[in-house]
Amino acid sequence: MSTRIEDLAELHHELRAVARDLLAKTAAESAVDWSLIARSGWLGLEAAAEFDGAEATFAEVAVILQELGRAAARSPYPAVAALGVGALNELEPGQDRDELLRDTVSGTTIPVLALPGEAAAAPFRLTRTPHGVLLDGTATFVPDAPTADRLLVPAIDSAGATVIVHIDARAAGMSVARQPVLDATRDFGSVVADSARPESMWRFHGDSDHALRRLHERAAVAVACDSLGLSEAMLDAAVAHAGVREQFGRKIGSFQAVKHACADMLVRVTVARKLVEAAVRSQTGDRADAAVTASMAKSYACAAAVDIAGKAMQLHGGMGYTWESGIHVYLKRATLNRSLFGSPAQHRRQLAERYSSIEYS
Amino acid sequence: MTTSSPDQLDEFRAGVREWCRTHIPAQWRRAQTDVSDAEFVRFQQDWFQELRAAGFAVPHWPKQWGGGMSLAEQVVLYQELAAHDAPRLVLAFVSIHHAASTLLAAGTEEQRQRHLPAILNGEIWCQGFSEPGAGSDMAALQTTARRAGDGYVVNGQKLWASGAMHADWCLLLARTDPNAPKRHGISYFLLDMRTPGVDVRPIRQATGESHFCEIFLEDVTIPATRLVGPEHAGWRVAQQTLGAERGMTMLELAERLGNGGFRWLVRLCARPGPGGTRPLDDPLIGDRLATLEIELTGLRALCAELVANDHPGPADASIVKLYYSELLQRMTDFGTEVAGLAAHTELHKPRSSGWESGAWMLDFIGSWEWTIPGGTSEIQRTIIGERGLGLPREPTGH
């Protein structure tokens, strides 16, 4: 067992080094080259070998997600790998699903799950009409919807079960409008279906409500990974700055107020890392505590990231407040992450719901 | 990390659970409130022997000395003891942790043979590190040990020695070379508390208890055979053994806080107040409870990692100490707030309970026992900044 853990640590270390190297080559605010991502094999990490995947787990995807956060990279990778592939793996196999999965892994198509960025149930509905089955509904703040060519739309069918509707993003009755946000590293869109005709409808293995809840959890954990990575980057930047910048004839890092602020940042990053690791482990193993660990990681890591990026801006002084410093990019991304897929308060409310029912005697 | 399979661990947990149900003295909290020192000591010694008979007293010691439990088993043991509200081994804390780890890491074979079995038989230890002028700045200590024949003659004063009035032995740091740089002239001794010239005076604390003591040392003779590690290397011995020990003690404390303390807090919040409503029905209370649960979960993971890691980072122990002590303070503060005025009428807390006594106000006041001793939170932050992050040192006056 211990050798397996060591092997995994080694694999994650390599994956992290490659990702950091690749992401460093992309200019700030430009999207990371998709073909490069596809060639790196990151899209197929969780896919089975028959779809040209690596048969790895969400733990490996999490390594990439964290590095994207560290680089504040612009990429639909989180939307596709955490949500698109996550959804496809939860669906009953079939020829067209299998084909889409294969094309996703190779990078020839960009499928996005139309999951609203604010936690909610499936907002789409399928209606049987004399003209066939039609799809209606709206999802807002869908990550990377403007980049998607294929949409995976969670919808409630006439029997009340949640299914996934597969549809071209440019199909008649479908519209995707860009939703500009202050965070310049993100692309959001609102997805509207107005009597659109689904190309195909796919069912989840097992309970569909459970599957959709799991996808929400995955989304929350993916954002927590991003926030952890960007927290690490901001702590590193603040420490590097405090170690060279001089004021009053001393390096500012030697001032207790600055040093202690950095120490507190490290403590929060360390705790966030433990919580994110636990959440990623639960996602990987489909454990019973997955919802709890996801809420803990999302709420702590995303709240901590805002504090840490904010403290980094403060410690950089006037320089930190300039556009050129780039710290605002991280602060905006961290703050957006905090609201995405459930605010810390919403996640804590879910945790608190257990206190009345759990017997603590 | 461990060889215990999940099935073996489940079986172990069931065994501990059964043992807890049949061995934890019923109503011990009530029985241990307002008891004399003698009764408290007797209760602690008896409880230690109960745990020892089950193999639960020193699980972290090497097997040959009566321990040998895997880390995963230790976590389970502490979880169950906390969940079943077992009394804490407050009196033996220094003996089984600090004294044992020092002897195991730096003691002579003779010293180990003399003391480890004795600790299992109830020998009580205290720690004589701090001084009036050397608290967090431990290298500033002034107590002297002058070489004289086959031993040393010690003079000085120690402060904050917890449980010293009950102690048989003391882990003592004293300056053996007054001319050496601060950290290089200190030696580490095992002091028999019954040696002539040793005078112990309890200090009354903010909680009203007298757990900490002053130790006055006047021409106290210590044989050279009771030196631990090389002469003048006491600072290094203390750093090594304290660093290694902090993780072990934290493992138990984190489970006490996460598994025992949090349950107390939820139970408190679920109890109807004077108006009939439960604090838990207030969403703000739920939010703060959830915040604490998240922080506690992080703490437990940090502690488990610290103990499992053979090569901890230079500031890992400080991170855990700082985070634990301030979380404990937030938690007891919150408990006091929720309990309201009733918390102020709990005038005594049960002995043997540590901080998780349920007397929230006394526990809150007592939480400063964790943010001040063992290096204040401010010192921990400086250590984390300098050793953990490599930030420039503060200018010093010497």
JSON list of N, CA, C and O in Angstrom, two decimals, chain A residues 239 250-251 253-254 256 259-260 262-264 266 270-271 274-275 296 299-300 348 351-352 354-356 360, chain B residues 263 266-267 278 280 286-287 289-291 293-294 297 301-302 305 323 378 381-382 384 386 389 392-395:
[
{"chain": "A", "resi": 239, "resn": "VAL", "atom": "N", "xyz": [5.85, 36.45, -0.28]},
{"chain": "A", "resi": 239, "resn": "VAL", "atom": "CA", "xyz": [7.09, 36.11, 0.43]},
{"chain": "A", "resi": 239, "resn": "VAL", "atom": "C", "xyz": [8.30, 36.58, -0.38]},
{"chain": "A", "resi": 239, "resn": "VAL", "atom": "O", "xyz": [9.25, 37.15, 0.16]},
{"chain": "A", "resi": 250, "resn": "ARG", "atom": "N", "xyz": [15.46, 48.34, 5.95]},
{"chain": "A", "resi": 250, "resn": "ARG", "atom": "CA", "xyz": [15.36, 46.90, 6.23]},
{"chain": "A", "resi": 250, "resn": "ARG", "atom": "C", "xyz": [14.50, 46.22, 5.19]},
{"chain": "A", "resi": 250, "resn": "ARG", "atom": "O", "xyz": [13.60, 46.84, 4.61]},
{"chain": "A", "resi": 251, "resn": "LYS", "atom": "N", "xyz": [14.73, 44.94, 4.98]},
{"chain": "A", "resi": 251, "resn": "LYS", "atom": "CA", "xyz": [13.81, 44.15, 4.16]},
{"chain": "A", "resi": 251, "resn": "LYS", "atom": "C", "xyz": [12.46, 44.12, 4.90]},
{"chain": "A", "resi": 251, "resn": "LYS", "atom": "O", "xyz": [12.43, 43.89, 6.10]},
{"chain": "A", "resi": 253, "resn": "GLY", "atom": "N", "xyz": [10.23, 42.02, 4.99]},
{"chain": "A", "resi": 253, "resn": "GLY", "atom": "CA", "xyz": [9.93, 40.70, 5.57]},
{"chain": "A", "resi": 253, "resn": "GLY", "atom": "C", "xyz": [10.48, 40.54, 6.97]},
{"chain": "A", "resi": 253, "resn": "GLY", "atom": "O", "xyz": [10.08, 39.62, 7.70]},
{"chain": "A", "resi": 254, "resn": "SER", "atom": "N", "xyz": [11.40, 41.43, 7.37]},
{"chain": "A", "resi": 254, "resn": "SER", "atom": "CA", "xyz": [11.94, 41.34, 8.73]},
{"chain": "A", "resi": 254, "resn": "SER", "atom": "C", "xyz": [11.04, 42.07, 9.73]},
{"chain": "A", "resi": 254, "resn": "SER", "atom": "O", "xyz": [11.22, 41.94, 10.93]},
{"chain": "A", "resi": 256, "resn": "GLN", "atom": "N", "xyz": [7.89, 42.50, 11.92]},
{"chain": "A", "resi": 256, "resn": "GLN", "atom": "CA", "xyz": [7.02, 41.47, 12.49]},
{"chain": "A", "resi": 256, "resn": "GLN", "atom": "C", "xyz": [5.62, 41.47, 11.89]},
{"chain": "A", "resi": 256, "resn": "GLN", "atom": "O", "xyz": [5.05, 40.42, 11.63]},
{"chain": "A", "resi": 259, "resn": "LYS", "atom": "N", "xyz": [5.90, 39.72, 8.57]},
{"chain": "A", "resi": 259, "resn": "LYS", "atom": "CA", "xyz": [6.25, 38.31, 8.75]},
{"chain": "A", "resi": 259, "resn": "LYS", "atom": "C", "xyz": [5.06, 37.51, 9.29]},
{"chain": "A", "resi": 259, "resn": "LYS", "atom": "O", "xyz": [4.76, 36.42, 8.82]},
{"chain": "A", "resi": 260, "resn": "HIS", "atom": "N", "xyz": [4.39, 38.10, 10.27]},
{"chain": "A", "resi": 260, "resn": "HIS", "atom": "CA", "xyz": [3.26, 37.38, 10.87]},
{"chain": "A", "resi": 260, "resn": "HIS", "atom": "C", "xyz": [2.10, 37.26, 9.89]},
{"chain": "A", "resi": 260, "resn": "HIS", "atom": "O", "xyz": [1.39, 36.25, 9.89]},
{"chain": "A", "resi": 262, "resn": "CYS", "atom": "N", "xyz": [2.45, 36.87, 6.69]},
{"chain": "A", "resi": 262, "resn": "CYS", "atom": "CA", "xyz": [2.85, 35.77, 5.80]},
{"chain": "A", "resi": 262, "resn": "CYS", "atom": "C", "xyz": [2.67, 34.42, 6.50]},
{"chain": "A", "resi": 262, "resn": "CYS", "atom": "O", "xyz": [2.25, 33.44, 5.89]},
{"chain": "A", "resi": 263, "resn": "ALA", "atom": "N", "xyz": [3.01, 34.38, 7.80]},
{"chain": "A", "resi": 263, "resn": "ALA", "atom": "CA", "xyz": [2.86, 33.13, 8.56]},
{"chain": "A", "resi": 263, "resn": "ALA", "atom": "C", "xyz": [1.39, 32.70, 8.58]},
{"chain": "A", "resi": 263, "resn": "ALA", "atom": "O", "xyz": [1.07, 31.53, 8.38]},
{"chain": "A", "resi": 264, "resn": "ASP", "atom": "N", "xyz": [0.50, 33.66, 8.80]},
{"chain": "A", "resi": 264, "resn": "ASP", "atom": "CA", "xyz": [-0.93, 33.33, 8.80]},
{"chain": "A", "resi": 264, "resn": "ASP", "atom": "C", "xyz": [-1.39, 32.83, 7.43]},
{"chain": "A", "resi": 264, "resn": "ASP", "atom": "O", "xyz": [-2.23, 31.94, 7.34]},
{"chain": "A", "resi": 266, "resn": "LEU", "atom": "N", "xyz": [0.46, 31.19, 5.34]},
{"chain": "A", "resi": 266, "resn": "LEU", "atom": "CA", "xyz": [0.95, 29.81, 5.20]},
{"chain": "A", "resi": 266, "resn": "LEU", "atom": "C", "xyz": [0.07, 28.83, 5.98]},
{"chain": "A", "resi": 266, "resn": "LEU", "atom": "O", "xyz": [-0.25, 27.74, 5.50]},
{"chain": "A", "resi": 270, "resn": "THR", "atom": "N", "xyz": [-1.96, 25.80, 4.30]},
{"chain": "A", "resi": 270, "resn": "THR", "atom": "CA", "xyz": [-1.69, 24.43, 4.75]},
{"chain": "A", "resi": 270, "resn": "THR", "atom": "C", "xyz": [-2.99, 23.72, 5.12]},
{"chain": "A", "resi": 270, "resn": "THR", "atom": "O", "xyz": [-3.21, 22.56, 4.76]},
{"chain": "A", "resi": 271, "resn": "VAL", "atom": "N", "xyz": [-3.86, 24.42, 5.85]},
{"chain": "A", "resi": 271, "resn": "VAL", "atom": "CA", "xyz": [-5.14, 23.82, 6.23]},
{"chain": "A", "resi": 271, "resn": "VAL", "atom": "C", "xyz": [-6.01, 23.61, 4.98]},
{"chain": "A", "resi": 271, "resn": "VAL", "atom": "O", "xyz": [-6.63, 22.54, 4.82]},
{"chain": "A", "resi": 274, "resn": "LYS", "atom": "N", "xyz": [-5.00, 20.46, 3.16]},
{"chain": "A", "resi": 274, "resn": "LYS", "atom": "CA", "xyz": [-5.48, 19.21, 3.77]},
{"chain": "A", "resi": 274, "resn": "LYS", "atom": "C", "xyz": [-6.95, 18.97, 3.45]},
{"chain": "A", "resi": 274, "resn": "LYS", "atom": "O", "xyz": [-7.36, 17.85, 3.17]},
{"chain": "A", "resi": 275, "resn": "LEU", "atom": "N", "xyz": [-7.75, 20.03, 3.50]},
{"chain": "A", "resi": 275, "resn": "LEU", "atom": "CA", "xyz": [-9.18, 19.88, 3.24]},
{"chain": "A", "resi": 275, "resn": "LEU", "atom": "C", "xyz": [-9.43, 19.54, 1.77]},
{"chain": "A", "resi": 275, "resn": "LEU", "atom": "O", "xyz": [-10.30, 18.72, 1.45]},
{"chain": "A", "resi": 296, "resn": "MET", "atom": "N", "xyz": [-16.68, 21.30, 2.80]},
{"chain": "A", "resi": 296, "resn": "MET", "atom": "CA", "xyz": [-15.62, 21.81, 3.67]},
{"chain": "A", "resi": 296, "resn": "MET", "atom": "C", "xyz": [-14.50, 22.45, 2.84]},
{"chain": "A", "resi": 296, "resn": "MET", "atom": "O", "xyz": [-14.03, 23.55, 3.13]},
{"chain": "A", "resi": 299, "resn": "SER", "atom": "N", "xyz": [-15.73, 25.68, 0.92]},
{"chain": "A", "resi": 299, "resn": "SER", "atom": "CA", "xyz": [-15.96, 26.85, 1.76]},
{"chain": "A", "resi": 299, "resn": "SER", "atom": "C", "xyz": [-14.65, 27.38, 2.34]},
{"chain": "A", "resi": 299, "resn": "SER", "atom": "O", "xyz": [-14.40, 28.58, 2.33]},
{"chain": "A", "resi": 300, "resn": "TYR", "atom": "N", "xyz": [-13.79, 26.49, 2.80]},
{"chain": "A", "resi": 300, "resn": "TYR", "atom": "CA", "xyz": [-12.54, 26.97, 3.44]},
{"chain": "A", "resi": 300, "resn": "TYR", "atom": "C", "xyz": [-11.54, 27.49, 2.40]},
{"chain": "A", "resi": 300, "resn": "TYR", "atom": "O", "xyz": [-11.02, 28.60, 2.53]},
{"chain": "A", "resi": 348, "resn": "ARG", "atom": "N", "xyz": [-21.62, 25.94, 4.16]},
{"chain": "A", "resi": 348, "resn": "ARG", "atom": "CA", "xyz": [-21.67, 25.74, 5.62]},
{"chain": "A", "resi": 348, "resn": "ARG", "atom": "C", "xyz": [-23.09, 25.43, 6.08]},
{"chain": "A", "resi": 348, "resn": "ARG", "atom": "O", "xyz": [-23.30, 24.68, 7.02]},
{"chain": "A", "resi": 351, "resn": "LEU", "atom": "N", "xyz": [-23.62, 21.85, 5.67]},
{"chain": "A", "resi": 351, "resn": "LEU", "atom": "CA", "xyz": [-22.96, 21.11, 6.75]},
{"chain": "A", "resi": 351, "resn": "LEU", "atom": "C", "xyz": [-23.79, 21.19, 8.03]},
{"chain": "A", "resi": 351, "resn": "LEU", "atom": "O", "xyz": [-23.96, 20.21, 8.75]},
{"chain": "A", "resi": 352, "resn": "ALA", "atom": "N", "xyz": [-24.31, 22.40, 8.30]},
{"chain": "A", "resi": 352, "resn": "ALA", "atom": "CA", "xyz": [-25.04, 22.62, 9.54]},
{"chain": "A", "resi": 352, "resn": "ALA", "atom": "C", "xyz": [-26.35, 21.84, 9.59]},
{"chain": "A", "resi": 352, "resn": "ALA", "atom": "O", "xyz": [-26.84, 21.51, 10.67]},
{"chain": "A", "resi": 354, "resn": "ARG", "atom": "N", "xyz": [-26.73, 18.92, 9.11]},
{"chain": "A", "resi": 354, "resn": "ARG", "atom": "CA", "xyz": [-26.51, 17.60, 9.73]},
{"chain": "A", "resi": 354, "resn": "ARG", "atom": "C", "xyz": [-26.58, 17.64, 11.25]},
{"chain": "A", "resi": 354, "resn": "ARG", "atom": "O", "xyz": [-26.78, 16.62, 11.88]},
{"chain": "A", "resi": 355, "resn": "TYR", "atom": "N", "xyz": [-26.39, 18.81, 11.84]},
{"chain": "A", "resi": 355, "resn": "TYR", "atom": "CA", "xyz": [-26.24, 18.84, 13.30]},
{"chain": "A", "resi": 355, "resn": "TYR", "atom": "C", "xyz": [-27.52, 18.43, 14.05]},
{"chain": "A", "resi": 355, "resn": "TYR", "atom": "O", "xyz": [-27.43, 17.87, 15.13]},
{"chain": "A", "resi": 356, "resn": "SER", "atom": "N", "xyz": [-28.65, 18.74, 13.44]},
{"chain": "A", "resi": 356, "resn": "SER", "atom": "CA", "xyz": [-29.89, 18.36, 14.11]},
{"chain": "A", "resi": 356, "resn": "SER", "atom": "C", "xyz": [-30.16, 16.87, 14.01]},
{"chain": "A", "resi": 356, "resn": "SER", "atom": "O", "xyz": [-30.74, 16.27, 14.91]},
{"chain": "A", "resi": 360, "resn": "TYR", "atom": "N", "xyz": [-25.41, 13.28, 18.57]},
{"chain": "A", "resi": 360, "resn": "TYR", "atom": "CA", "xyz": [-24.12, 13.59, 19.19]},
{"chain": "A", "resi": 360, "resn": "TYR", "atom": "C", "xyz": [-24.13, 13.27, 20.67]},
{"chain": "A", "resi": 360, "resn": "TYR", "atom": "O", "xyz": [-23.80, 14.10, 21.49]},
{"chain": "B", "resi": 263, "resn": "ARG", "atom": "N", "xyz": [-18.50, 17.65, 19.89]},
{"chain": "B", "resi": 263, "resn": "ARG", "atom": "CA", "xyz": [-19.77, 17.04, 20.32]},
{"chain": "B", "resi": 263, "resn": "ARG", "atom": "C", "xyz": [-20.38, 17.82, 21.48]},
{"chain": "B", "resi": 263, "resn": "ARG", "atom": "O", "xyz": [-21.59, 18.03, 21.52]},
{"chain": "B", "resi": 266, "resn": "VAL", "atom": "N", "xyz": [-21.95, 20.92, 19.95]},
{"chain": "B", "resi": 266, "resn": "VAL", "atom": "CA", "xyz": [-23.22, 20.68, 19.24]},
{"chain": "B", "resi": 266, "resn": "VAL", "atom": "C", "xyz": [-24.33, 20.39, 20.23]},
{"chain": "B", "resi": 266, "resn": "VAL", "atom": "O", "xyz": [-25.45, 20.88, 20.11]},
{"chain": "B", "resi": 267, "resn": "ARG", "atom": "N", "xyz": [-23.99, 19.61, 21.26]},
{"chain": "B", "resi": 267, "resn": "ARG", "atom": "CA", "xyz": [-24.99, 19.29, 22.28]},
{"chain": "B", "resi": 267, "resn": "ARG", "atom": "C", "xyz": [-25.47, 20.56, 23.00]},
{"chain": "B", "resi": 267, "resn": "ARG", "atom": "O", "xyz": [-26.64, 20.74, 23.26]},
{"chain": "B", "resi": 278, "resn": "ARG", "atom": "N", "xyz": [-33.83, 26.58, 20.49]},
{"chain": "B", "resi": 278, "resn": "ARG", "atom": "CA", "xyz": [-32.48, 26.03, 20.53]},
{"chain": "B", "resi": 278, "resn": "ARG", "atom": "C", "xyz": [-31.54, 26.97, 19.78]},
{"chain": "B", "resi": 278, "resn": "ARG", "atom": "O", "xyz": [-31.89, 27.48, 18.71]},
{"chain": "B", "resi": 280, "resn": "LEU", "atom": "N", "xyz": [-29.25, 26.19, 17.97]},
{"chain": "B", "resi": 280, "resn": "LEU", "atom": "CA", "xyz": [-29.03, 25.57, 16.66]},
{"chain": "B", "resi": 280, "resn": "LEU", "atom": "C", "xyz": [-30.04, 26.02, 15.61]},
{"chain": "B", "resi": 280, "resn": "LEU", "atom": "O", "xyz": [-29.77, 25.97, 14.41]},
{"chain": "B", "resi": 286, "resn": "GLY", "atom": "N", "xyz": [-25.55, 27.96, 13.34]},
{"chain": "B", "resi": 286, "resn": "GLY", "atom": "CA", "xyz": [-25.21, 26.84, 12.46]},
{"chain": "B", "resi": 286, "resn": "GLY", "atom": "C", "xyz": [-23.98, 27.16, 11.63]},
{"chain": "B", "resi": 286, "resn": "GLY", "atom": "O", "xyz": [-23.08, 26.33, 11.45]},
{"chain": "B", "resi": 287, "resn": "ASP", "atom": "N", "xyz": [-23.92, 28.39, 11.13]},
{"chain": "B", "resi": 287, "resn": "ASP", "atom": "CA", "xyz": [-22.78, 28.81, 10.31]},
{"chain": "B", "resi": 287, "resn": "ASP", "atom": "C", "xyz": [-21.48, 28.76, 11.11]},
{"chain": "B", "resi": 287, "resn": "ASP", "atom": "O", "xyz": [-20.46, 28.28, 10.65]},
{"chain": "B", "resi": 289, "resn": "LEU", "atom": "N", "xyz": [-20.89, 27.02, 13.84]},
{"chain": "B", "resi": 289, "resn": "LEU", "atom": "CA", "xyz": [-20.57, 25.62, 14.15]},
{"chain": "B", "resi": 289, "resn": "LEU", "atom": "C", "xyz": [-19.89, 24.95, 12.97]},
{"chain": "B", "resi": 289, "resn": "LEU", "atom": "O", "xyz": [-18.91, 24.23, 13.11]},
{"chain": "B", "resi": 290, "resn": "ALA", "atom": "N", "xyz": [-20.45, 25.20, 11.77]},
{"chain": "B", "resi": 290, "resn": "ALA", "atom": "CA", "xyz": [-19.89, 24.58, 10.57]},
{"chain": "B", "resi": 290, "resn": "ALA", "atom": "C", "xyz": [-18.47, 25.09, 10.33]},
{"chain": "B", "resi": 290, "resn": "ALA", "atom": "O", "xyz": [-17.58, 24.33, 9.95]},
{"chain": "B", "resi": 291, "resn": "THR", "atom": "N", "xyz": [-18.25, 26.39, 10.57]},
{"chain": "B", "resi": 291, "resn": "THR", "atom": "CA", "xyz": [-16.90, 26.94, 10.43]},
{"chain": "B", "resi": 291, "resn": "THR", "atom": "C", "xyz": [-15.93, 26.20, 11.35]},
{"chain": "B", "resi": 291, "resn": "THR", "atom": "O", "xyz": [-14.84, 25.80, 10.93]},
{"chain": "B", "resi": 293, "resn": "GLU", "atom": "N", "xyz": [-16.32, 23.21, 12.63]},
{"chain": "B", "resi": 293, "resn": "GLU", "atom": "CA", "xyz": [-16.17, 21.80, 12.22]},
{"chain": "B", "resi": 293, "resn": "GLU", "atom": "C", "xyz": [-15.16, 21.68, 11.08]},
{"chain": "B", "resi": 293, "resn": "GLU", "atom": "O", "xyz": [-14.33, 20.77, 11.06]},
{"chain": "B", "resi": 294, "resn": "ILE", "atom": "N", "xyz": [-15.23, 22.63, 10.14]},
{"chain": "B", "resi": 294, "resn": "ILE", "atom": "CA", "xyz": [-14.28, 22.62, 9.02]},
{"chain": "B", "resi": 294, "resn": "ILE", "atom": "C", "xyz": [-12.86, 22.82, 9.55]},
{"chain": "B", "resi": 294, "resn": "ILE", "atom": "O", "xyz": [-11.93, 22.09, 9.18]},
{"chain": "B", "resi": 297, "resn": "THR", "atom": "N", "xyz": [-11.62, 19.74, 11.27]},
{"chain": "B", "resi": 297, "resn": "THR", "atom": "CA", "xyz": [-11.29, 18.68, 10.32]},
{"chain": "B", "resi": 297, "resn": "THR", "atom": "C", "xyz": [-9.90, 18.93, 9.74]},
{"chain": "B", "resi": 297, "resn": "THR", "atom": "O", "xyz": [-9.09, 18.01, 9.60]},
{"chain": "B", "resi": 301, "resn": "ALA", "atom": "N", "xyz": [-6.41, 16.54, 10.26]},
{"chain": "B", "resi": 301, "resn": "ALA", "atom": "CA", "xyz": [-5.60, 16.10, 9.11]},
{"chain": "B", "resi": 301, "resn": "ALA", "atom": "C", "xyz": [-4.15, 16.57, 9.26]},
{"chain": "B", "resi": 301, "resn": "ALA", "atom": "O", "xyz": [-3.21, 15.83, 8.97]},
{"chain": "B", "resi": 302, "resn": "LEU", "atom": "N", "xyz": [-3.97, 17.79, 9.73]},
{"chain": "B", "resi": 302, "resn": "LEU", "atom": "CA", "xyz": [-2.62, 18.32, 9.93]},
{"chain": "B", "resi": 302, "resn": "LEU", "atom": "C", "xyz": [-1.85, 17.49, 10.95]},
{"chain": "B", "resi": 302, "resn": "LEU", "atom": "O", "xyz": [-0.67, 17.19, 10.77]},
{"chain": "B", "resi": 305, "resn": "GLU", "atom": "N", "xyz": [-0.85, 14.11, 9.68]},
{"chain": "B", "resi": 305, "resn": "GLU", "atom": "CA", "xyz": [0.27, 14.22, 8.74]},
{"chain": "B", "resi": 305, "resn": "GLU", "atom": "C", "xyz": [1.58, 14.47, 9.49]},
{"chain": "B", "resi": 305, "resn": "GLU", "atom": "O", "xyz": [2.61, 13.89, 9.16]},
{"chain": "B", "resi": 323, "resn": "TYR", "atom": "N", "xyz": [-2.08, 26.89, 15.23]},
{"chain": "B", "resi": 323, "resn": "TYR", "atom": "CA", "xyz": [-3.44, 26.69, 14.72]},
{"chain": "B", "resi": 323, "resn": "TYR", "atom": "C", "xyz": [-4.32, 26.03, 15.78]},
{"chain": "B", "resi": 323, "resn": "TYR", "atom": "O", "xyz": [-5.46, 26.45, 16.00]},
{"chain": "B", "resi": 378, "resn": "GLU", "atom": "N", "xyz": [2.84, 34.59, 19.07]},
{"chain": "B", "resi": 378, "resn": "GLU", "atom": "CA", "xyz": [3.68, 35.55, 18.35]},
{"chain": "B", "resi": 378, "resn": "GLU", "atom": "C", "xyz": [5.02, 34.91, 17.97]},
{"chain": "B", "resi": 378, "resn": "GLU", "atom": "O", "xyz": [5.51, 35.10, 16.86]},
{"chain": "B", "resi": 381, "resn": "ARG", "atom": "N", "xyz": [4.53, 32.50, 15.13]},
{"chain": "B", "resi": 381, "resn": "ARG", "atom": "CA", "xyz": [4.41, 33.17, 13.83]},
{"chain": "B", "resi": 381, "resn": "ARG", "atom": "C", "xyz": [5.79, 33.59, 13.31]},
{"chain": "B", "resi": 381, "resn": "ARG", "atom": "O", "xyz": [6.05, 33.53, 12.11]},
{"chain": "B", "resi": 382, "resn": "THR", "atom": "N", "xyz": [6.64, 34.02, 14.22]},
{"chain": "B", "resi": 382, "resn": "THR", "atom": "CA", "xyz": [7.99, 34.40, 13.79]},
{"chain": "B", "resi": 382, "resn": "THR", "atom": "C", "xyz": [8.76, 33.16, 13.30]},
{"chain": "B", "resi": 382, "resn": "THR", "atom": "O", "xyz": [9.42, 33.21, 12.26]},
{"chain": "B", "resi": 384, "resn": "ILE", "atom": "N", "xyz": [7.45, 30.47, 12.04]},
{"chain": "B", "resi": 384, "resn": "ILE", "atom": "CA", "xyz": [6.85, 30.06, 10.75]},
{"chain": "B", "resi": 384, "resn": "ILE", "atom": "C", "xyz": [7.36, 30.96, 9.62]},
{"chain": "B", "resi": 384, "resn": "ILE", "atom": "O", "xyz": [7.71, 30.49, 8.54]},
{"chain": "B", "resi": 386, "resn": "GLU", "atom": "N", "xyz": [10.16, 32.75, 9.55]},
{"chain": "B", "resi": 386, "resn": "GLU", "atom": "CA", "xyz": [11.60, 32.65, 9.29]},
{"chain": "B", "resi": 386, "resn": "GLU", "atom": "C", "xyz": [12.04, 31.26, 8.84]},
{"chain": "B", "resi": 386, "resn": "GLU", "atom": "O", "xyz": [12.76, 31.11, 7.86]},
{"chain": "B", "resi": 389, "resn": "LEU", "atom": "N", "xyz": [9.09, 29.99, 5.85]},
{"chain": "B", "resi": 389, "resn": "LEU", "atom": "CA", "xyz": [9.02, 30.75, 4.60]},
{"chain": "B", "resi": 389, "resn": "LEU", "atom": "C", "xyz": [10.35, 31.40, 4.22]},
{"chain": "B", "resi": 389, "resn": "LEU", "atom": "O", "xyz": [10.45, 32.00, 3.16]},
{"chain": "B", "resi": 392, "resn": "PRO", "atom": "N", "xyz": [13.49, 37.20, 6.08]},
{"chain": "B", "resi": 392, "resn": "PRO", "atom": "CA", "xyz": [14.66, 37.70, 6.82]},
{"chain": "B", "resi": 392, "resn": "PRO", "atom": "C", "xyz": [14.39, 37.78, 8.32]},
{"chain": "B", "resi": 392, "resn": "PRO", "atom": "O", "xyz": [13.27, 38.08, 8.74]},
{"chain": "B", "resi": 393, "resn": "ARG", "atom": "N", "xyz": [15.42, 37.51, 9.10]},
{"chain": "B", "resi": 393, "resn": "ARG", "atom": "CA", "xyz": [15.28, 37.57, 10.56]},
{"chain": "B", "resi": 393, "resn": "ARG", "atom": "C", "xyz": [15.07, 39.00, 11.03]},
{"chain": "B", "resi": 393, "resn": "ARG", "atom": "O", "xyz": [15.50, 39.94, 10.37]},
{"chain": "B", "resi": 394, "resn": "GLU", "atom": "N", "xyz": [14.45, 39.10, 12.17]},
{"chain": "B", "resi": 394, "resn": "GLU", "atom": "CA", "xyz": [14.32, 40.43, 12.77]},
{"chain": "B", "resi": 394, "resn": "GLU", "atom": "C", "xyz": [15.68, 40.84, 13.30]},
{"chain": "B", "resi": 394, "resn": "GLU", "atom": "O", "xyz": [16.43, 40.00, 13.77]},
{"chain": "B", "resi": 395, "resn": "PRO", "atom": "N", "xyz": [15.99, 42.15, 13.25]},
{"chain": "B", "resi": 395, "resn": "PRO", "atom": "CA", "xyz": [17.25, 42.60, 13.85]},
{"chain": "B", "resi": 395, "resn": "PRO", "atom": "C", "xyz": [17.19, 42.28, 15.34]},
{"chain": "B", "resi": 395, "resn": "PRO", "atom": "O", "xyz": [16.15, 42.45, 15.97]}
]
